[in-house]
JSON list of C-alpha atoms in Angstrom, two decimals:
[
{"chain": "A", "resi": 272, "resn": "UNK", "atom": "CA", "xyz": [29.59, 23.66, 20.18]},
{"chain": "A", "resi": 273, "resn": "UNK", "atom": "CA", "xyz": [33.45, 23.76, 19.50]},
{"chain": "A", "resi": 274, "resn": "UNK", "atom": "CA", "xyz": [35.13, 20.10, 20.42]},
{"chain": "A", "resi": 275, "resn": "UNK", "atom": "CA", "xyz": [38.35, 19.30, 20.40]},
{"chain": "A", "resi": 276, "resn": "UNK", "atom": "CA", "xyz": [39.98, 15.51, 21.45]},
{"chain": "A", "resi": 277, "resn": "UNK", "atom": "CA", "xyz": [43.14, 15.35, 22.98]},
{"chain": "A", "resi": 278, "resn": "UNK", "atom": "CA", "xyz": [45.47, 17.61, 24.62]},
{"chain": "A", "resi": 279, "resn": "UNK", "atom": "CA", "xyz": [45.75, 19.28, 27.95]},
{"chain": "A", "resi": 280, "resn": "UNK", "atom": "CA", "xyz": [42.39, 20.32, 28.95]},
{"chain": "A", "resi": 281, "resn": "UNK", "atom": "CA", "xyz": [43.56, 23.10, 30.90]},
{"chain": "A", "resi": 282, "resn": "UNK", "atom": "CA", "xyz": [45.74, 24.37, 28.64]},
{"chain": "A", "resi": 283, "resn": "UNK", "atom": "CA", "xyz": [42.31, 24.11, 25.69]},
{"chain": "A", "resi": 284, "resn": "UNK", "atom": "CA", "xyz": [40.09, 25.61, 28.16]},
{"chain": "A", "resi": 285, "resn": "UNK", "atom": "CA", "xyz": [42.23, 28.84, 28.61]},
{"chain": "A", "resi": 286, "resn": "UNK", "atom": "CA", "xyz": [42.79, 29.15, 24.85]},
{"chain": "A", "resi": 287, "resn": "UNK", "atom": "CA", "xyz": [39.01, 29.27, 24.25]},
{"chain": "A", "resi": 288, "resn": "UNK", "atom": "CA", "xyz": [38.27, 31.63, 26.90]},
{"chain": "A", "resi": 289, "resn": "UNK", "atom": "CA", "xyz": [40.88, 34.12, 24.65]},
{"chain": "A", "resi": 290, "resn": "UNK", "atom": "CA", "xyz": [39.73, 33.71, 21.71]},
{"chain": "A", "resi": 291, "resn": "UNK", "atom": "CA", "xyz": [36.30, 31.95, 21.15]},
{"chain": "A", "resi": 292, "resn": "UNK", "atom": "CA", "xyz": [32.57, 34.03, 21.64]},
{"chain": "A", "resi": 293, "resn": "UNK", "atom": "CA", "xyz": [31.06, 33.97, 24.96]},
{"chain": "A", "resi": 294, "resn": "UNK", "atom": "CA", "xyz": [28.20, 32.35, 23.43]},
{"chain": "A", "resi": 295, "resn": "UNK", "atom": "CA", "xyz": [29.95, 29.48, 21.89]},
{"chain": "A", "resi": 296, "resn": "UNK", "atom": "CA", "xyz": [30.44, 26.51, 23.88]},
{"chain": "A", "resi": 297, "resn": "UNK", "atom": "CA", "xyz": [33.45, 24.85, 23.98]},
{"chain": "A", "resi": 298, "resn": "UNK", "atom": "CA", "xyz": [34.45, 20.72, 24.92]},
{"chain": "A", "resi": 299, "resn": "UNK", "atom": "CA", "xyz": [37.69, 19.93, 25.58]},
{"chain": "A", "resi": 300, "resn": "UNK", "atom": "CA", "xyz": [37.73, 15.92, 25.67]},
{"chain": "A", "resi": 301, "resn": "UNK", "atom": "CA", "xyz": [39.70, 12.37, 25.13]},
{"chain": "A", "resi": 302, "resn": "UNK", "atom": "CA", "xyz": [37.96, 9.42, 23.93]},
{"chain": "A", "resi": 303, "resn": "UNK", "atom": "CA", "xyz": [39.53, 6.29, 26.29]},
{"chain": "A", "resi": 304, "resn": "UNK", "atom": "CA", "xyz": [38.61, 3.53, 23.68]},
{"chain": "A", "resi": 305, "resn": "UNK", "atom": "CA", "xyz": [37.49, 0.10, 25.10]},
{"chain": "A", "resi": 306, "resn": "UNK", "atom": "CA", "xyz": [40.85, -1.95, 26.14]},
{"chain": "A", "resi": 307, "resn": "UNK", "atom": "CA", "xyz": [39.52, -5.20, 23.74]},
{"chain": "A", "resi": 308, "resn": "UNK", "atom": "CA", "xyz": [39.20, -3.17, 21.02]},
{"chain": "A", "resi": 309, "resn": "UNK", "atom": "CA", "xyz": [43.08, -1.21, 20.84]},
{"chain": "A", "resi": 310, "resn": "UNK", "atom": "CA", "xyz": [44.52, -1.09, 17.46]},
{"chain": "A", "resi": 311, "resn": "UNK", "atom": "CA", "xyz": [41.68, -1.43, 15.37]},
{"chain": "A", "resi": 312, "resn": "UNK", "atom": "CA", "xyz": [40.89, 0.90, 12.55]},
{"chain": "A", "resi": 313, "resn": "UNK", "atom": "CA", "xyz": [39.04, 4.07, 14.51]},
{"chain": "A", "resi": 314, "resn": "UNK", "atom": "CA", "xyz": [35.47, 3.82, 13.54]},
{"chain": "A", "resi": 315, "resn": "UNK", "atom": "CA", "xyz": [31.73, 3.93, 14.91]},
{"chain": "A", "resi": 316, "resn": "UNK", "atom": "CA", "xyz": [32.59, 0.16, 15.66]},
{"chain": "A", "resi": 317, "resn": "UNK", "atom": "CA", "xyz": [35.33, 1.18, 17.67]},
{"chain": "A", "resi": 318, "resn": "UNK", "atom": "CA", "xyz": [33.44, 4.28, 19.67]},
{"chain": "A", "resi": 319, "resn": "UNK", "atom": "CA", "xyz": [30.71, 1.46, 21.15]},
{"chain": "A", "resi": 320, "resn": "UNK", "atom": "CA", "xyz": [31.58, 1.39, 25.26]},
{"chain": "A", "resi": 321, "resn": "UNK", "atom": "CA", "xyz": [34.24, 4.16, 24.88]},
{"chain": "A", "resi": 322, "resn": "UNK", "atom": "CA", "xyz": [34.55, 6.45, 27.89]},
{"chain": "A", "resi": 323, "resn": "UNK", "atom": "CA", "xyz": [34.42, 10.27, 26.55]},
{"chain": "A", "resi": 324, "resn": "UNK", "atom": "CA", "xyz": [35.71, 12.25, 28.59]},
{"chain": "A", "resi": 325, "resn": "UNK", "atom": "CA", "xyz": [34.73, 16.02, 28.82]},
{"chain": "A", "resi": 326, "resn": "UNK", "atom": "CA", "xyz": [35.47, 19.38, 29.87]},
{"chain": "A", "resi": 327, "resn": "UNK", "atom": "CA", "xyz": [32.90, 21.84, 29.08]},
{"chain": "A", "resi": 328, "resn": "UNK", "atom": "CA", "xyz": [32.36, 25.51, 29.11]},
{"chain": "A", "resi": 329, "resn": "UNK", "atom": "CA", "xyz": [28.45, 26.37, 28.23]},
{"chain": "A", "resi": 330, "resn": "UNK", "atom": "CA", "xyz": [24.92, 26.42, 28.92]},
{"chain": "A", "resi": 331, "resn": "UNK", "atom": "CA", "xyz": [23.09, 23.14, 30.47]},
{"chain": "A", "resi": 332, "resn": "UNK", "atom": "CA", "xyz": [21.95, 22.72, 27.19]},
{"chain": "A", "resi": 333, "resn": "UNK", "atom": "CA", "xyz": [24.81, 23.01, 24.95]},
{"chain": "A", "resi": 334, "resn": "UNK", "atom": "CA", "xyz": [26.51, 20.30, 27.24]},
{"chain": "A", "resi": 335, "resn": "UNK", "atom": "CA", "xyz": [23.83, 17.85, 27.29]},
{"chain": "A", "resi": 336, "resn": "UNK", "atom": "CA", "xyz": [22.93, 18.24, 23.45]},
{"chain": "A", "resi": 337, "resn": "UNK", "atom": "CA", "xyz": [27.34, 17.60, 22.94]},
{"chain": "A", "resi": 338, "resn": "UNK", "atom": "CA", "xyz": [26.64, 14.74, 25.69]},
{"chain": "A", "resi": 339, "resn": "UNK", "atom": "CA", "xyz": [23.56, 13.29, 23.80]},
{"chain": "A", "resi": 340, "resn": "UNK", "atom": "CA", "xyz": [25.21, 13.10, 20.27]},
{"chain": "A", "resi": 341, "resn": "UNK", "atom": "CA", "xyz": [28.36, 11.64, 22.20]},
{"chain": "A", "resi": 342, "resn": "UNK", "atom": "CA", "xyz": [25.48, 8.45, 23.75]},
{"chain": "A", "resi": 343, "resn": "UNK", "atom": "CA", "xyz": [24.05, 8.73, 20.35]},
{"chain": "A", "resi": 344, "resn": "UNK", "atom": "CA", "xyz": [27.74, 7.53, 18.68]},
{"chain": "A", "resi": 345, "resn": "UNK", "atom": "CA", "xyz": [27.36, 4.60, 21.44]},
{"chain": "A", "resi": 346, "resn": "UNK", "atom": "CA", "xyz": [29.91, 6.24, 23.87]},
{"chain": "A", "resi": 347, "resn": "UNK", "atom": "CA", "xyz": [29.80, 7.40, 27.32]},
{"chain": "A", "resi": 348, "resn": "UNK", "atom": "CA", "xyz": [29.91, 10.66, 28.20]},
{"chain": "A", "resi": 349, "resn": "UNK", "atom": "CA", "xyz": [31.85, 11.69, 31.38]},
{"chain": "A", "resi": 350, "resn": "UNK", "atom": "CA", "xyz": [32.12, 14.85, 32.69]},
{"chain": "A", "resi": 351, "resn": "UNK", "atom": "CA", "xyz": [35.63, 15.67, 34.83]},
{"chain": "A", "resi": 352, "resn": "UNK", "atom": "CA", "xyz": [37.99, 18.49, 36.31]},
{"chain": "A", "resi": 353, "resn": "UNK", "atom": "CA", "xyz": [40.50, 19.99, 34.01]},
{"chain": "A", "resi": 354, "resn": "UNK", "atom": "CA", "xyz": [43.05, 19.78, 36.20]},
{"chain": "A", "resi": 355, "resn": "UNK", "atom": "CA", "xyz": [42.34, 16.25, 37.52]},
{"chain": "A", "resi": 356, "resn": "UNK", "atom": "CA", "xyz": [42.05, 14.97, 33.87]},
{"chain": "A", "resi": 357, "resn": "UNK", "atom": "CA", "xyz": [45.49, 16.17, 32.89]},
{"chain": "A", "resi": 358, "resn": "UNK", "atom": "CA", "xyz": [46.36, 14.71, 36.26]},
{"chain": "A", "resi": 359, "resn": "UNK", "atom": "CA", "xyz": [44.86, 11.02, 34.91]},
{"chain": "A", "resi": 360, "resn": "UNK", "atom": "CA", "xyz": [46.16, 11.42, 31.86]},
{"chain": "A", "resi": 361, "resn": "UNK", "atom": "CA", "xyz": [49.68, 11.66, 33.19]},
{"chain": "A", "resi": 362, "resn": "UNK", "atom": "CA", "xyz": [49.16, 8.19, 34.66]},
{"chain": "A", "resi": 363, "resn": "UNK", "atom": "CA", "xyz": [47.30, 6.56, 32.46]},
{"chain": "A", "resi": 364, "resn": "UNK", "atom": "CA", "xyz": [48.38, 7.78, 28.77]},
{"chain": "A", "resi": 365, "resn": "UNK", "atom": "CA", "xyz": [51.49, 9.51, 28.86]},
{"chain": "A", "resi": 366, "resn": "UNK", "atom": "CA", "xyz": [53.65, 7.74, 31.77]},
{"chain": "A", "resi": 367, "resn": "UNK", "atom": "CA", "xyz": [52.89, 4.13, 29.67]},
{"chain": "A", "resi": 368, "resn": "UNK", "atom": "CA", "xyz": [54.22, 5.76, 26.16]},
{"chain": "A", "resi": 369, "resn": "UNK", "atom": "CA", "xyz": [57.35, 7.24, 28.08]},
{"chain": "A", "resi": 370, "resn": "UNK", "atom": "CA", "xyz": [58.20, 3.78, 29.84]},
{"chain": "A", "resi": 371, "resn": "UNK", "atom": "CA", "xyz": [57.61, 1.98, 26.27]},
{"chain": "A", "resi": 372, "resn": "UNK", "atom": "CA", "xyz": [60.67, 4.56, 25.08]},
{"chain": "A", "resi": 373, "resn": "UNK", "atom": "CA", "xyz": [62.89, 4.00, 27.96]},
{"chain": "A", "resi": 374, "resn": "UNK", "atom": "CA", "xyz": [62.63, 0.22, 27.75]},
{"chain": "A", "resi": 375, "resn": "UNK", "atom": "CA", "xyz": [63.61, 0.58, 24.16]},
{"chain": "A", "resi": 376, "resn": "UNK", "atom": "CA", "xyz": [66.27, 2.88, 24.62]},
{"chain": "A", "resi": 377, "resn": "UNK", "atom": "CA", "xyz": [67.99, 0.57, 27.85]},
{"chain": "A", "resi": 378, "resn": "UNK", "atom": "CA", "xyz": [67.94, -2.29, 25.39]},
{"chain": "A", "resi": 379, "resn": "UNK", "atom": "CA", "xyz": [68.67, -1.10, 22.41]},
{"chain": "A", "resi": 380, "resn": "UNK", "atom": "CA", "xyz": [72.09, 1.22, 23.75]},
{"chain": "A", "resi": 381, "resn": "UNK", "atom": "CA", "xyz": [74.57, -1.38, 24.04]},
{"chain": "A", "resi": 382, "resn": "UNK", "atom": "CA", "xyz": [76.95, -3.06, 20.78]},
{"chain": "A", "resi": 383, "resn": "UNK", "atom": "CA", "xyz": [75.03, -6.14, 21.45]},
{"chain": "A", "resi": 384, "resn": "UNK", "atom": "CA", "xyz": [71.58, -4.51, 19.80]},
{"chain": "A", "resi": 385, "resn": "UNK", "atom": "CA", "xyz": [72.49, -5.25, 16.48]},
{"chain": "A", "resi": 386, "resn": "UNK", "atom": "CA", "xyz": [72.50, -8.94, 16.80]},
{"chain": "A", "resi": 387, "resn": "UNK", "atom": "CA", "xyz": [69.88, -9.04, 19.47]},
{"chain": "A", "resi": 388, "resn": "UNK", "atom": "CA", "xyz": [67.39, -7.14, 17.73]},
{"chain": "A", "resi": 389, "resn": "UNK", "atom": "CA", "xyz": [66.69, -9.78, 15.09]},
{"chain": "A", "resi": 390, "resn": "UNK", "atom": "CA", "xyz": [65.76, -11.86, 18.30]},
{"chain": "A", "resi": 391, "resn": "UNK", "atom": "CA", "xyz": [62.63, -8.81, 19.15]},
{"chain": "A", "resi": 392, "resn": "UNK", "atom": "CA", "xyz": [59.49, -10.20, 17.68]},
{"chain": "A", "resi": 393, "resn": "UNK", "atom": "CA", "xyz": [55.98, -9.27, 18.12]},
{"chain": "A", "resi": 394, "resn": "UNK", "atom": "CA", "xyz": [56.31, -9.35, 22.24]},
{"chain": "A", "resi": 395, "resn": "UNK", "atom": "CA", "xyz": [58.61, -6.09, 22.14]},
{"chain": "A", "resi": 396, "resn": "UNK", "atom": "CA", "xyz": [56.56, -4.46, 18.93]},
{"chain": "A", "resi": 397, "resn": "UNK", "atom": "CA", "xyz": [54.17, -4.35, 21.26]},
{"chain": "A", "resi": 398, "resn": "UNK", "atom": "CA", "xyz": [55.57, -2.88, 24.45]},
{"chain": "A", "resi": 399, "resn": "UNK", "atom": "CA", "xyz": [58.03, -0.66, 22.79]},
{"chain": "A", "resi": 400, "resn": "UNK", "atom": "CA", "xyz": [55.48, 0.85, 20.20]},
{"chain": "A", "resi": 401, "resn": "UNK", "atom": "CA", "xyz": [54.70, 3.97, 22.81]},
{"chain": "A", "resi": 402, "resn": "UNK", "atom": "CA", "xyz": [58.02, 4.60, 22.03]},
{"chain": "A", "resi": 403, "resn": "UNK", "atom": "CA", "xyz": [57.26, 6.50, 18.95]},
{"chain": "A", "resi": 404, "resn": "UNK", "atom": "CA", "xyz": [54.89, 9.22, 20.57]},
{"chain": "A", "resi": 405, "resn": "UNK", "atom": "CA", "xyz": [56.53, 9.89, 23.53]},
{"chain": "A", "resi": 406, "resn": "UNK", "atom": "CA", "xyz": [58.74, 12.70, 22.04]},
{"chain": "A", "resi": 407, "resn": "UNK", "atom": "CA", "xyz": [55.68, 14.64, 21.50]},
{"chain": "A", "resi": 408, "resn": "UNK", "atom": "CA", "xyz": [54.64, 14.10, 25.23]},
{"chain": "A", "resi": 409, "resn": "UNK", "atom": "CA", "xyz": [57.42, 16.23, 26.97]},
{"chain": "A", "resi": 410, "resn": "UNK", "atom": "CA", "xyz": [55.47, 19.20, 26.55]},
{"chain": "A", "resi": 411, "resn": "UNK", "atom": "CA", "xyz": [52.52, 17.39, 29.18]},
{"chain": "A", "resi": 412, "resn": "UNK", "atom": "CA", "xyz": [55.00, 16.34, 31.62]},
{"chain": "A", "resi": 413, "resn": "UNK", "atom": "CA", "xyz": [56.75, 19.64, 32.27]},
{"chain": "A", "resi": 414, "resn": "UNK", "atom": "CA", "xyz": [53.14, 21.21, 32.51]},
{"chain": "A", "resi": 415, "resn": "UNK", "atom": "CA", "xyz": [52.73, 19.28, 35.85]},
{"chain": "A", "resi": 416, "resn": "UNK", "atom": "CA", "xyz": [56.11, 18.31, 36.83]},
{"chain": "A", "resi": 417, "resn": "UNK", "atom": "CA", "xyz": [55.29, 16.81, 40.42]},
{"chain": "A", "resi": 418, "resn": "UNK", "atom": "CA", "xyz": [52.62, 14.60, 39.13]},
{"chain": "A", "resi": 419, "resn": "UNK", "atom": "CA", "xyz": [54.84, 13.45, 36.42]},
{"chain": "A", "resi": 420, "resn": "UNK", "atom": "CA", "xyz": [57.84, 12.51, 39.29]},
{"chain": "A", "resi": 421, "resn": "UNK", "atom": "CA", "xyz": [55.55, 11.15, 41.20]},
{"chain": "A", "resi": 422, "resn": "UNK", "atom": "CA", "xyz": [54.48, 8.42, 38.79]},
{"chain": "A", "resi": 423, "resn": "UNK", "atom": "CA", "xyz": [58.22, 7.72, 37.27]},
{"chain": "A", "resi": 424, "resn": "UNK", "atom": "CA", "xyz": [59.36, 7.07, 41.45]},
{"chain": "A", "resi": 425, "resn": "UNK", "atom": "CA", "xyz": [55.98, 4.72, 42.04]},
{"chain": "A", "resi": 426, "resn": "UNK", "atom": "CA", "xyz": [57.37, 2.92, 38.76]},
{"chain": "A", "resi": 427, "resn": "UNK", "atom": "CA", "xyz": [61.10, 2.90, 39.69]},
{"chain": "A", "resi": 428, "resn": "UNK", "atom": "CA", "xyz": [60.37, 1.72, 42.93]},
{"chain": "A", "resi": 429, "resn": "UNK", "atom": "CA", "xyz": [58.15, -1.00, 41.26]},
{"chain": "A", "resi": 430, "resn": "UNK", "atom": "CA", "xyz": [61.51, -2.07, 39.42]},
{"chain": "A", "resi": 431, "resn": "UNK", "atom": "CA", "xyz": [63.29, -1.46, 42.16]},
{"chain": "A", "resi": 432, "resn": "UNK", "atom": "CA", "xyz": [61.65, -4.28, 44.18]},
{"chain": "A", "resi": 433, "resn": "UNK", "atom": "CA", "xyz": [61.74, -6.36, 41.67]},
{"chain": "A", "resi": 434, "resn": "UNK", "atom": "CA", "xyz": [65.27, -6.46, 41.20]},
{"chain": "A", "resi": 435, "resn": "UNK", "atom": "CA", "xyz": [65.97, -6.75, 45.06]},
{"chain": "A", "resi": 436, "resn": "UNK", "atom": "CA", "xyz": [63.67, -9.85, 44.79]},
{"chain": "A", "resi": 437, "resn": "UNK", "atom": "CA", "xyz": [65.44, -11.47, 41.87]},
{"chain": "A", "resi": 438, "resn": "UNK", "atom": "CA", "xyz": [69.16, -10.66, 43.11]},
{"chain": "A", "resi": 439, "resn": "UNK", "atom": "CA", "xyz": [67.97, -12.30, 46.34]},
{"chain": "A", "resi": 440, "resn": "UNK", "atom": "CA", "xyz": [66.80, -15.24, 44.94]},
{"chain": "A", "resi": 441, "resn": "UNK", "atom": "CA", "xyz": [63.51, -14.60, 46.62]},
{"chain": "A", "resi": 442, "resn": "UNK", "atom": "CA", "xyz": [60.65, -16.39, 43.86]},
{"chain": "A", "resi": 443, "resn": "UNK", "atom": "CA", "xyz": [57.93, -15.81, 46.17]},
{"chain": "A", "resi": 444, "resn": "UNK", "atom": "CA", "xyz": [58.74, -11.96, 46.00]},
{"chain": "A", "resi": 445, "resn": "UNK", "atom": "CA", "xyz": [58.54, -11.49, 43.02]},
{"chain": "A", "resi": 446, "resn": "UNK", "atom": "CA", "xyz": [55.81, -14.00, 41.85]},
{"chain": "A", "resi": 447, "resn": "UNK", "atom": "CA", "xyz": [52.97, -11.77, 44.56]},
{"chain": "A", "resi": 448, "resn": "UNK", "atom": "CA", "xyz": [54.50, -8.66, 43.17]},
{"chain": "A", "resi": 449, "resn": "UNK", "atom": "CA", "xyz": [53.88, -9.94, 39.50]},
{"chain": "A", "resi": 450, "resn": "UNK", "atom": "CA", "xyz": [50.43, -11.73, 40.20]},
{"chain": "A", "resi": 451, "resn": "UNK", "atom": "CA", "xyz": [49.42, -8.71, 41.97]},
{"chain": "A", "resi": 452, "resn": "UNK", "atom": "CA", "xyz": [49.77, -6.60, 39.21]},
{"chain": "A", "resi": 453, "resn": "UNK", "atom": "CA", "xyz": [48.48, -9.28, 36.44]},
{"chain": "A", "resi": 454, "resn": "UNK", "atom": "CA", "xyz": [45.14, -9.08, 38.99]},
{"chain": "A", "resi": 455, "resn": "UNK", "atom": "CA", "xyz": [44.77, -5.74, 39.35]},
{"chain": "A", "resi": 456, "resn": "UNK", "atom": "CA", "xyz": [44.72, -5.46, 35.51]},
{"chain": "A", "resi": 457, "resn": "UNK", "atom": "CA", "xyz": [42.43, -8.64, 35.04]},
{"chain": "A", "resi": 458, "resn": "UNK", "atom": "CA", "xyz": [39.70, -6.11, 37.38]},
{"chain": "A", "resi": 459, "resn": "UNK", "atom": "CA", "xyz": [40.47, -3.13, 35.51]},
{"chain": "A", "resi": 460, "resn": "UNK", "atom": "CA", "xyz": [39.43, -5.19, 32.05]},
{"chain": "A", "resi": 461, "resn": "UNK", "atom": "CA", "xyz": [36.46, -6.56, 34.16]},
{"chain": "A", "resi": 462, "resn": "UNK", "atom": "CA", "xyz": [35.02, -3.15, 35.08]},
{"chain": "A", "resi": 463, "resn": "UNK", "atom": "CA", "xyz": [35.34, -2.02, 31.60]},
{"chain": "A", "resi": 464, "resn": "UNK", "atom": "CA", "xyz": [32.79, -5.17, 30.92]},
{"chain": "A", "resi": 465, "resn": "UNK", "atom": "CA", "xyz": [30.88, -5.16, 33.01]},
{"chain": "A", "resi": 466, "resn": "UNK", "atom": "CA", "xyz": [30.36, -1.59, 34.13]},
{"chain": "A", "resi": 467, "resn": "UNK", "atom": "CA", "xyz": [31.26, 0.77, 31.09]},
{"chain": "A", "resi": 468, "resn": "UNK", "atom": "CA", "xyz": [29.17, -0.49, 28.55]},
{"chain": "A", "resi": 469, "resn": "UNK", "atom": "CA", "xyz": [25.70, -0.32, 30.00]},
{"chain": "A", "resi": 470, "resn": "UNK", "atom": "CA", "xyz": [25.52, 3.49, 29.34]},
{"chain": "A", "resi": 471, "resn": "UNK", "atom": "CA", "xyz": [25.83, 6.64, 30.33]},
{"chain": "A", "resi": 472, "resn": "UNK", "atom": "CA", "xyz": [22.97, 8.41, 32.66]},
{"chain": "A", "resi": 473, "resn": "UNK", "atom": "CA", "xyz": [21.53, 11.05, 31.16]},
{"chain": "A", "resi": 474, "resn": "UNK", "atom": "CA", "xyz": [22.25, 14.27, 32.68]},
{"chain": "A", "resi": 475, "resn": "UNK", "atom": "CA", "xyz": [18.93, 16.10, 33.17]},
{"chain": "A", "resi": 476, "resn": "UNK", "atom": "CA", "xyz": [17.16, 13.85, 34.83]},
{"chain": "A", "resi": 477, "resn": "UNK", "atom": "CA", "xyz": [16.15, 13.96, 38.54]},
{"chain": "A", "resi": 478, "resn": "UNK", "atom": "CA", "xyz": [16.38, 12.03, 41.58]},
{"chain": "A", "resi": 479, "resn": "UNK", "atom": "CA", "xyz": [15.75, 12.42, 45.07]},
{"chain": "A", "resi": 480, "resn": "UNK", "atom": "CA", "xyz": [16.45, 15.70, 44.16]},
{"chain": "A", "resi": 481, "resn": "UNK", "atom": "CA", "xyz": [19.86, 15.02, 43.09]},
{"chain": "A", "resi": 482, "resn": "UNK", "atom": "CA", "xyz": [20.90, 15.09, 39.30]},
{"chain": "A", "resi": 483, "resn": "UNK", "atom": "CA", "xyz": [21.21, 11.47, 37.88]},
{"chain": "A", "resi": 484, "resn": "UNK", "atom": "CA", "xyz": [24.56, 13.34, 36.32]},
{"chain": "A", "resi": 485, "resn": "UNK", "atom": "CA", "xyz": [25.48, 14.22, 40.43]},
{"chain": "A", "resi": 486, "resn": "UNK", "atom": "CA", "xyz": [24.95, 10.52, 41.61]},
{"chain": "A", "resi": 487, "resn": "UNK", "atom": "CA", "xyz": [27.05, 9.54, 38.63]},
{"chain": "A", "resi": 488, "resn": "UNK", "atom": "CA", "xyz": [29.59, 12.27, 38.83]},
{"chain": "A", "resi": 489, "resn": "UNK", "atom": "CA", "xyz": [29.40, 13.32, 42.74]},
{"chain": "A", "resi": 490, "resn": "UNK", "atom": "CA", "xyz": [27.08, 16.42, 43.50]},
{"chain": "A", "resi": 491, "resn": "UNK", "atom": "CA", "xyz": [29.52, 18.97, 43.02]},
{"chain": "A", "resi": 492, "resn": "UNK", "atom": "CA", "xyz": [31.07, 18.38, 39.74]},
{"chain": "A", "resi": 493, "resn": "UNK", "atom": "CA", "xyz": [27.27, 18.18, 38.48]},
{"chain": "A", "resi": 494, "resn": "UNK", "atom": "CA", "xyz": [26.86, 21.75, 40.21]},
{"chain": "A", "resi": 495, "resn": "UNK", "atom": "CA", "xyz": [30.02, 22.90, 38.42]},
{"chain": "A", "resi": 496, "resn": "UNK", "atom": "CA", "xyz": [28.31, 21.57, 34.85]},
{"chain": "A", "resi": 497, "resn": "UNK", "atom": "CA", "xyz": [25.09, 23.36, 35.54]},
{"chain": "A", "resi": 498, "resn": "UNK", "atom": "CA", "xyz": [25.79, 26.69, 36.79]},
{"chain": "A", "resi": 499, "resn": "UNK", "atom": "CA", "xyz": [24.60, 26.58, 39.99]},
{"chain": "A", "resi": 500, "resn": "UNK", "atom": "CA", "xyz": [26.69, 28.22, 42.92]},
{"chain": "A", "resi": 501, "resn": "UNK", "atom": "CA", "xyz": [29.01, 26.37, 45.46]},
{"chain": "A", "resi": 502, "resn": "UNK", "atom": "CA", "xyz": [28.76, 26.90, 49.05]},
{"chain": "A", "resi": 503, "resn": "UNK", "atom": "CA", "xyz": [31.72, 27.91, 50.65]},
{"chain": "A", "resi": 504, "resn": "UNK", "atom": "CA", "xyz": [32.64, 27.30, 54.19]}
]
C-alpha cells in the first residue's frame, strides 16, 4: 500500500492510475489533526482523535489493513469522494490560509505599517501566520475555480454585512452576526469532543446487513470502497 498525505486527491489518484501496478494499492489522504492540539510538535501524541481522511484504490483488504494501522496510530479513519474532499478542503484548509494573507497584505500596504507593525503582537501572529503557505495554494484554487469563488463571495459578503452594520451604527447587527459565528465554532470544537474521539467503526463488520463502514459512511460510498456494483436508474 502506497500513501501519500496531502494534496489534491484527484489529481494523486490519476497519477497512480499512470504510473503505479494494478496490484498496488494506493491512499491518497489528509490527516485533520484535533483543533486543541494545533501547533504542537507532529507526533503519535498529536495523531490521538485525528480524522484521516482517505481515498483509496484497492482490494477490501488492502484498505482495511491501511485503515487498521491508521486506528492502530489512534486516528480515525474516514473514507470520502475525491472530488468532494478537494471540494472540503477548499473550505476548510485553503480558503482560511488565503484570508490569513489578504488580511496581512490590506494592513500591512499603507506608509503607516512601519510604525504600526511594532503595535502586532501575538493576536495577528496568529491570524496572519496562513499567510506564509498560501502562495503554494494557487495551484488548488484554479483546479476548482467555482468552488473557490464561491467561498471568497460567502466570506466577502460576511464582511460585507459587517461593515453595513458598523457604518450604521447598528450594535445589535453586528453583535448576532459575531455571536453567531463564535457559536457555531464553540459546536464545531464540541463535536470534535465529544464525537471524534470515540473511534472509528471498523469496516468489515456487519449489520442488519449493512456494512458498519455504510452506516458510518452512507451505503454507497461503502459500495464504492468494496467493489460492489451501483445500481443505476
Amino acid at each position: 500500500v502506497v500513501c501519500v498525505v496531502g494534496g489534491s486527491n484527484v489529481a494523486l489518484q490519476a497519477l497512480a492510475a499512470q504510473h503505479l501496478p494494478e496490484k498496488c494499492a494506493f491512499v491518497s489522504s489528509t490527516i485533520v489533526l484535533h483543533p486543541a492540539r494545533a501547533g504542537a510538535p507532529l507526533d503519535a501524541e498529536r495523531l490521538k482523535g485525528a480524522m484521516w481522511s482517505m481515498v483509496g484504490r484497492g482490494t477490501p483488504d488492502q484498505l482495511g489493513g491501511f485503515a487498521g494501522f491508521v486506528e492502530a496510530l489512534g486516528a480515525r479513519p474516514l473514507f470520502v469522494d475525491p472530488v468532494e474532499r478537494d471540494g472540503m478542503a477548499l473550505a476548510v484548509d485553503v480558503i482560511p490560509q488565503v484570508l490569513s494573507a489578504l488580511l496581512m497584505a490590506a494592513v500591512s500596504k499603507d506608509g503607516a505599517w512601519r510604525e504600526r507593525m511594532w503595535t502586532a503582537g501575538a493576536a495577528f501572529g496568529d491570524a496572519t501566520a496562513g499567510a506564509m503557505a498560501a502562495p503554494t495554494l494557487v495551484d488548488a484554487m484554479l483546479a476548482d475555480k467555482t468552488t473557490t469563488a464561491h467561498w471568497l463571495n460567502q466570506v466577502m459578503r460576511e464582511c460585507v454585512a459587517l461593515r453595513d452594520a458598523i457604518e450604521a451604527g447598528d450594535g445589535d447587527a453586528a453583535r448576532a452576526q459575531l455571536t453567531q459565528a463564535a457559536e457555531k465554532r464553540e459546536r464545531w470544537y464540541d463535536d470534535w469532543r465529544k464525537g471524534r474521539e470515540t473511534g472509528a467503526p471498523p469496516i468489515d463488520q456487519q449489520q442488519g446487513g449493512r456494512s458498519i463502514m455504510g452506516l458510518f459512511l452512507g451505503q454507497r460510498m461503502a459500495d464504492m470502497l468494496s467493489g460492489k456494483p451501483r445500481n443505476r436508474r
